[in-house]
PDB file of C-alpha atoms in Angstrom:
ATOM      1  CA  UNK A   1     -34.291   3.543  19.173  1.00 66.00           C
ATOM      2  CA  UNK A   2     -31.670   5.745  17.566  1.00 76.00           C
ATOM      3  CA  UNK A   3     -27.994   4.897  17.896  1.00 81.00           C
ATOM      4  CA  UNK A   4     -25.559   7.772  17.620  1.00 85.00           C
ATOM      5  CA  UNK A   5     -22.063   7.248  16.229  1.00 86.00           C
ATOM      6  CA  UNK A   6     -19.321   9.623  17.269  1.00 86.00           C
ATOM      7  CA  UNK A   7     -15.853   9.680  15.766  1.00 86.00           C
ATOM      8  CA  UNK A   8     -13.247  10.196  18.483  1.00 87.00           C
ATOM      9  CA  UNK A   9      -9.537   9.706  19.058  1.00 87.00           C
ATOM     10  CA  UNK A  10      -8.123   6.778  20.996  1.00 85.00           C
ATOM     11  CA  UNK A  11      -5.536   7.559  23.695  1.00 87.00           C
ATOM     12  CA  UNK A  12      -5.012   3.811  24.241  1.00 85.00           C
ATOM     13  CA  UNK A  13      -3.524   3.135  20.804  1.00 88.00           C
ATOM     14  CA  UNK A  14      -0.258   1.239  20.767  1.00 92.00           C
ATOM     15  CA  UNK A  15       2.357   2.029  18.127  1.00 93.00           C
ATOM     16  CA  UNK A  16       2.280  -0.134  15.038  1.00 92.00           C
ATOM     17  CA  UNK A  17       5.307  -2.438  14.899  1.00 94.00           C
ATOM     18  CA  UNK A  18       6.875  -3.471  11.608  1.00 95.00           C
ATOM     19  CA  UNK A  19       9.650  -5.836  10.626  1.00 97.00           C
ATOM     20  CA  UNK A  20      11.006  -5.073   7.174  1.00 97.00           C
ATOM     21  CA  UNK A  21      13.409  -7.024   5.001  1.00 97.00           C
ATOM     22  CA  UNK A  22      14.715  -5.483   1.804  1.00 97.00           C
ATOM     23  CA  UNK A  23      17.320  -6.841  -0.580  1.00 98.00           C
ATOM     24  CA  UNK A  24      18.330  -5.024  -3.747  1.00 98.00           C
ATOM     25  CA  UNK A  25      20.618  -5.336  -6.729  1.00 97.00           C
ATOM     26  CA  UNK A  26      21.713  -2.571  -9.120  1.00 97.00           C
ATOM     27  CA  UNK A  27      23.206  -3.387 -12.513  1.00 97.00           C
ATOM     28  CA  UNK A  28      25.082  -1.047 -14.849  1.00 96.00           C
ATOM     29  CA  UNK A  29      26.848  -2.281 -17.969  1.00 94.00           C
ATOM     30  CA  UNK A  30      30.208  -0.817 -19.000  1.00 93.00           C
ATOM     31  CA  UNK A  31      29.514  -1.574 -22.685  1.00 94.00           C
ATOM     32  CA  UNK A  32      26.143   0.289 -22.532  1.00 93.00           C
ATOM     33  CA  UNK A  33      26.723   3.675 -20.874  1.00 93.00           C
ATOM     34  CA  UNK A  34      23.561   5.362 -19.606  1.00 95.00           C
ATOM     35  CA  UNK A  35      21.808   2.053 -18.837  1.00 97.00           C
ATOM     36  CA  UNK A  36      20.859   1.026 -15.301  1.00 97.00           C
ATOM     37  CA  UNK A  37      18.624  -1.696 -13.890  1.00 98.00           C
ATOM     38  CA  UNK A  38      17.593  -2.447 -10.330  1.00 98.00           C
ATOM     39  CA  UNK A  39      15.486  -5.045  -8.592  1.00 98.00           C
ATOM     40  CA  UNK A  40      14.453  -4.859  -4.952  1.00 98.00           C
ATOM     41  CA  UNK A  41      12.716  -7.550  -2.908  1.00 98.00           C
ATOM     42  CA  UNK A  42      10.623  -6.422   0.055  1.00 98.00           C
ATOM     43  CA  UNK A  43       8.899  -8.270   2.895  1.00 98.00           C
ATOM     44  CA  UNK A  44       7.024  -6.076   5.392  1.00 96.00           C
ATOM     45  CA  UNK A  45       5.151  -7.463   8.403  1.00 96.00           C
ATOM     46  CA  UNK A  46       3.072  -5.096  10.560  1.00 94.00           C
ATOM     47  CA  UNK A  47       1.705  -6.003  13.996  1.00 93.00           C
ATOM     48  CA  UNK A  48      -0.845  -3.910  15.920  1.00 91.00           C
ATOM     49  CA  UNK A  49      -1.830  -2.170  12.691  1.00 89.00           C
ATOM     50  CA  UNK A  50      -4.277   0.657  13.249  1.00 87.00           C
ATOM     51  CA  UNK A  51      -7.688   0.620  11.587  1.00 84.00           C
ATOM     52  CA  UNK A  52     -10.991   2.405  12.103  1.00 83.00           C
ATOM     53  CA  UNK A  53     -13.969   0.079  12.176  1.00 83.00           C
ATOM     54  CA  UNK A  54     -17.580   0.805  11.266  1.00 84.00           C
ATOM     55  CA  UNK A  55     -19.996   1.294  14.189  1.00 85.00           C
ATOM     56  CA  UNK A  56     -21.722  -2.067  13.577  1.00 87.00           C
ATOM     57  CA  UNK A  57     -18.303  -3.788  13.595  1.00 85.00           C
ATOM     58  CA  UNK A  58     -17.784  -2.641  17.203  1.00 86.00           C
ATOM     59  CA  UNK A  59     -21.055  -4.243  18.269  1.00 89.00           C
ATOM     60  CA  UNK A  60     -20.484  -7.474  16.336  1.00 88.00           C
ATOM     61  CA  UNK A  61     -16.885  -7.907  17.435  1.00 86.00           C
ATOM     62  CA  UNK A  62     -17.594  -7.029  21.090  1.00 89.00           C
ATOM     63  CA  UNK A  63     -20.337  -9.685  21.072  1.00 90.00           C
ATOM     64  CA  UNK A  64     -17.873 -12.138  19.470  1.00 87.00           C
ATOM     65  CA  UNK A  65     -15.428 -11.673  22.367  1.00 87.00           C
ATOM     66  CA  UNK A  66     -13.070  -8.850  21.354  1.00 84.00           C
ATOM     67  CA  UNK A  67     -13.510  -7.162  24.731  1.00 86.00           C
ATOM     68  CA  UNK A  68     -11.095  -4.288  23.995  1.00 82.00           C
ATOM     69  CA  UNK A  69     -13.740  -2.935  21.597  1.00 83.00           C
ATOM     70  CA  UNK A  70     -16.635  -3.106  24.085  1.00 89.00           C
ATOM     71  CA  UNK A  71     -15.612   0.136  25.799  1.00 86.00           C
ATOM     72  CA  UNK A  72     -16.634   2.025  22.641  1.00 86.00           C
ATOM     73  CA  UNK A  73     -20.281   0.985  23.152  1.00 91.00           C
ATOM     74  CA  UNK A  74     -22.413   3.046  25.557  1.00 91.00           C
ATOM     75  CA  UNK A  75     -25.749   1.632  26.718  1.00 90.00           C
ATOM     76  CA  UNK A  76     -28.692   3.397  28.334  1.00 89.00           C
ATOM     77  CA  UNK A  77     -30.273   2.394  31.669  1.00 91.00           C
ATOM     78  CA  UNK A  78     -32.339  -0.314  29.935  1.00 90.00           C
ATOM     79  CA  UNK A  79     -29.248  -1.874  28.295  1.00 88.00           C
ATOM     80  CA  UNK A  80     -29.977  -0.614  24.792  1.00 90.00           C
ATOM     81  CA  UNK A  81     -27.104   0.719  22.746  1.00 91.00           C
ATOM     82  CA  UNK A  82     -27.209   4.495  22.815  1.00 91.00           C
ATOM     83  CA  UNK A  83     -23.843   5.560  21.369  1.00 92.00           C
ATOM     84  CA  UNK A  84     -20.966   3.881  19.569  1.00 92.00           C
ATOM     85  CA  UNK A  85     -17.664   5.730  19.671  1.00 89.00           C
ATOM     86  CA  UNK A  86     -15.907   5.042  16.396  1.00 89.00           C
ATOM     87  CA  UNK A  87     -12.186   5.309  17.030  1.00 86.00           C
ATOM     88  CA  UNK A  88      -8.976   3.889  15.614  1.00 86.00           C
ATOM     89  CA  UNK A  89      -7.881   0.626  17.226  1.00 81.00           C
ATOM     90  CA  UNK A  90      -4.987  -1.848  17.015  1.00 85.00           C
ATOM     91  CA  UNK A  91      -6.956  -4.643  15.386  1.00 81.00           C
ATOM     92  CA  UNK A  92      -4.978  -5.735  12.323  1.00 85.00           C
ATOM     93  CA  UNK A  93      -1.846  -7.491  11.242  1.00 91.00           C
ATOM     94  CA  UNK A  94      -0.623  -7.033   7.686  1.00 92.00           C
ATOM     95  CA  UNK A  95       2.095  -8.548   5.522  1.00 94.00           C
ATOM     96  CA  UNK A  96       3.287  -7.463   2.081  1.00 95.00           C
ATOM     97  CA  UNK A  97       5.845  -9.210  -0.146  1.00 97.00           C
ATOM     98  CA  UNK A  98       6.968  -8.426  -3.654  1.00 97.00           C
ATOM     99  CA  UNK A  99       9.477  -6.884  -6.038  1.00 97.00           C
ATOM    100  CA  UNK A 100      10.199  -3.394  -7.336  1.00 98.00           C
ATOM    101  CA  UNK A 101      11.959  -3.245 -10.709  1.00 98.00           C
ATOM    102  CA  UNK A 102      13.392  -0.238 -12.555  1.00 98.00           C
ATOM    103  CA  UNK A 103      15.113   0.034 -15.934  1.00 98.00           C
ATOM    104  CA  UNK A 104      16.479   3.270 -17.376  1.00 98.00           C
ATOM    105  CA  UNK A 105      18.500   4.234 -20.417  1.00 97.00           C
ATOM    106  CA  UNK A 106      19.692   7.728 -21.345  1.00 96.00           C
ATOM    107  CA  UNK A 107      21.587   8.460 -24.554  1.00 95.00           C
ATOM    108  CA  UNK A 108      22.344  11.380 -26.903  1.00 94.00           C
ATOM    109  CA  UNK A 109      20.102  11.426 -29.981  1.00 94.00           C
ATOM    110  CA  UNK A 110      23.205  12.107 -32.061  1.00 93.00           C
ATOM    111  CA  UNK A 111      23.937   8.374 -31.579  1.00 91.00           C
ATOM    112  CA  UNK A 112      20.943   7.712 -33.864  1.00 92.00           C
ATOM    113  CA  UNK A 113      21.313  10.602 -36.337  1.00 93.00           C
ATOM    114  CA  UNK A 114      24.415  12.809 -36.233  1.00 93.00           C
ATOM    115  CA  UNK A 115      22.475  16.049 -36.805  1.00 93.00           C
ATOM    116  CA  UNK A 116      19.981  15.474 -33.967  1.00 92.00           C
ATOM    117  CA  UNK A 117      20.600  17.262 -30.675  1.00 93.00           C
ATOM    118  CA  UNK A 118      19.516  16.585 -27.125  1.00 94.00           C
ATOM    119  CA  UNK A 119      19.195  13.461 -25.032  1.00 95.00           C
ATOM    120  CA  UNK A 120      16.485  10.815 -24.817  1.00 96.00           C
ATOM    121  CA  UNK A 121      15.752   9.097 -21.499  1.00 97.00           C
ATOM    122  CA  UNK A 122      13.643   5.951 -21.371  1.00 97.00           C
ATOM    123  CA  UNK A 123      12.453   4.639 -18.032  1.00 98.00           C
ATOM    124  CA  UNK A 124      10.296   1.755 -16.865  1.00 98.00           C
ATOM    125  CA  UNK A 125       9.260   1.038 -13.286  1.00 98.00           C
ATOM    126  CA  UNK A 126       7.173  -1.908 -12.072  1.00 98.00           C
ATOM    127  CA  UNK A 127       5.948  -3.339  -8.803  1.00 97.00           C
ATOM    128  CA  UNK A 128       4.991  -6.988  -8.562  1.00 97.00           C
ATOM    129  CA  UNK A 129       2.937  -7.764  -5.444  1.00 96.00           C
ATOM    130  CA  UNK A 130       3.406 -11.431  -4.573  1.00 96.00           C
ATOM    131  CA  UNK A 131       1.325 -11.361  -1.389  1.00 95.00           C
ATOM    132  CA  UNK A 132      -0.646  -8.686   0.471  1.00 92.00           C
ATOM    133  CA  UNK A 133      -2.371 -10.218   3.471  1.00 92.00           C
ATOM    134  CA  UNK A 134      -4.520  -8.528   6.091  1.00 88.00           C
ATOM    135  CA  UNK A 135      -5.291 -10.508   9.246  1.00 88.00           C
ATOM    136  CA  UNK A 136      -8.314  -9.159  11.102  1.00 83.00           C
ATOM    137  CA  UNK A 137     -10.153 -11.036  13.886  1.00 74.00           C
ATOM    138  CA  UNK A 138      -8.553 -14.290  12.765  1.00 74.00           C
ATOM    139  CA  UNK A 139      -9.711 -13.882   9.150  1.00 82.00           C
ATOM    140  CA  UNK A 140      -6.994 -13.642   6.488  1.00 86.00           C
ATOM    141  CA  UNK A 141      -7.748 -11.662   3.319  1.00 85.00           C
ATOM    142  CA  UNK A 142      -5.313 -11.933   0.413  1.00 88.00           C
ATOM    143  CA  UNK A 143      -5.366  -8.582  -1.375  1.00 87.00           C
ATOM    144  CA  UNK A 144      -2.716  -9.244  -4.045  1.00 89.00           C
ATOM    145  CA  UNK A 145      -4.335  -9.328  -7.460  1.00 87.00           C
ATOM    146  CA  UNK A 146      -7.445  -7.460  -6.277  1.00 85.00           C
ATOM    147  CA  UNK A 147      -8.114  -4.413  -8.434  1.00 79.00           C
ATOM    148  CA  UNK A 148     -10.848  -2.830  -6.279  1.00 68.00           C
ATOM    149  CA  UNK A 149     -11.112  -2.090  -2.571  1.00 56.00           C
ATOM    150  CA  UNK A 150     -13.849  -3.464  -0.316  1.00 50.00           C
ATOM    151  CA  UNK A 151     -16.294  -4.443  -3.086  1.00 44.00           C
ATOM    152  CA  UNK A 152     -14.274  -7.533  -3.999  1.00 44.00           C
ATOM    153  CA  UNK A 153     -12.683  -8.474  -0.679  1.00 43.00           C
ATOM    154  CA  UNK A 154     -15.687  -7.701   1.500  1.00 48.00           C
ATOM    155  CA  UNK A 155     -13.325  -6.659   4.292  1.00 54.00           C
ATOM    156  CA  UNK A 156     -13.279  -2.914   4.829  1.00 60.00           C
ATOM    157  CA  UNK A 157      -9.796  -2.758   6.393  1.00 66.00           C
ATOM    158  CA  UNK A 158      -8.067  -5.132   3.989  1.00 73.00           C
ATOM    159  CA  UNK A 159      -5.344  -3.738   1.762  1.00 80.00           C
ATOM    160  CA  UNK A 160      -5.588  -4.589  -1.907  1.00 85.00           C
ATOM    161  CA  UNK A 161      -3.462  -4.042  -4.983  1.00 88.00           C
ATOM    162  CA  UNK A 162      -3.200  -5.277  -8.539  1.00 92.00           C
ATOM    163  CA  UNK A 163      -0.513  -7.967  -8.900  1.00 94.00           C
ATOM    164  CA  UNK A 164       1.467  -5.845 -11.346  1.00 95.00           C
ATOM    165  CA  UNK A 165       1.651  -2.070 -11.676  1.00 95.00           C
ATOM    166  CA  UNK A 166       3.998  -0.305 -14.058  1.00 96.00           C
ATOM    167  CA  UNK A 167       4.899   3.097 -15.407  1.00 97.00           C
ATOM    168  CA  UNK A 168       6.763   3.844 -18.635  1.00 97.00           C
ATOM    169  CA  UNK A 169       8.151   7.239 -19.572  1.00 97.00           C
ATOM    170  CA  UNK A 170      10.246   8.904 -22.254  1.00 97.00           C
ATOM    171  CA  UNK A 171      11.868  12.312 -21.843  1.00 96.00           C
ATOM    172  CA  UNK A 172      13.522  14.454 -24.485  1.00 96.00           C
ATOM    173  CA  UNK A 173      15.963  16.968 -23.001  1.00 94.00           C
ATOM    174  CA  UNK A 174      17.758  19.807 -24.771  1.00 92.00           C
ATOM    175  CA  UNK A 175      18.636  22.429 -22.173  1.00 89.00           C
ATOM    176  CA  UNK A 176      16.760  24.526 -21.197  1.00 91.00           C
ATOM    177  CA  UNK A 177      13.825  22.642 -22.799  1.00 93.00           C
ATOM    178  CA  UNK A 178      12.481  19.183 -21.932  1.00 93.00           C
ATOM    179  CA  UNK A 179       9.295  17.272 -22.612  1.00 95.00           C
ATOM    180  CA  UNK A 180       8.101  14.005 -21.108  1.00 94.00           C
ATOM    181  CA  UNK A 181       5.572  11.434 -22.176  1.00 94.00           C
TER     182      UNK A 181
END
């Protein structure tokens, strides 16, 4: 038999709830004007996280005892599955912990060579992901250090991220002209 999947909304969704802790430090040095550094620690825990499952997930998880998902499965008079309503549901918990780091330094180019004009700004930003866990149906998937979604984790709703991401930039500014790299 043919099973039809329909994507629909879910009026029974509960709001996601998150507890967030953030602590930061900013450093500027009086002997190095134009320099700034910051480091921020974050810890975010989400309960009742919303995810959209695949149609087969509804069948498997209903059979495994997650009764709140069974209402999305419609059977015909003979008991065969006829339709699966794919809809967002509160099925996950997620927790992310890590650090955000930023360094910047802006100075006049005349500090290097007296005849040069304009300012040079150097900036580096990085995020270090210490832990990125998704809890779904009692299974915990650690996504920190995973550089590809789904293919590596095997869990379609798991978050993933490289351990370290960074961005470096340099900007030359001489009003009204500027160029960045």
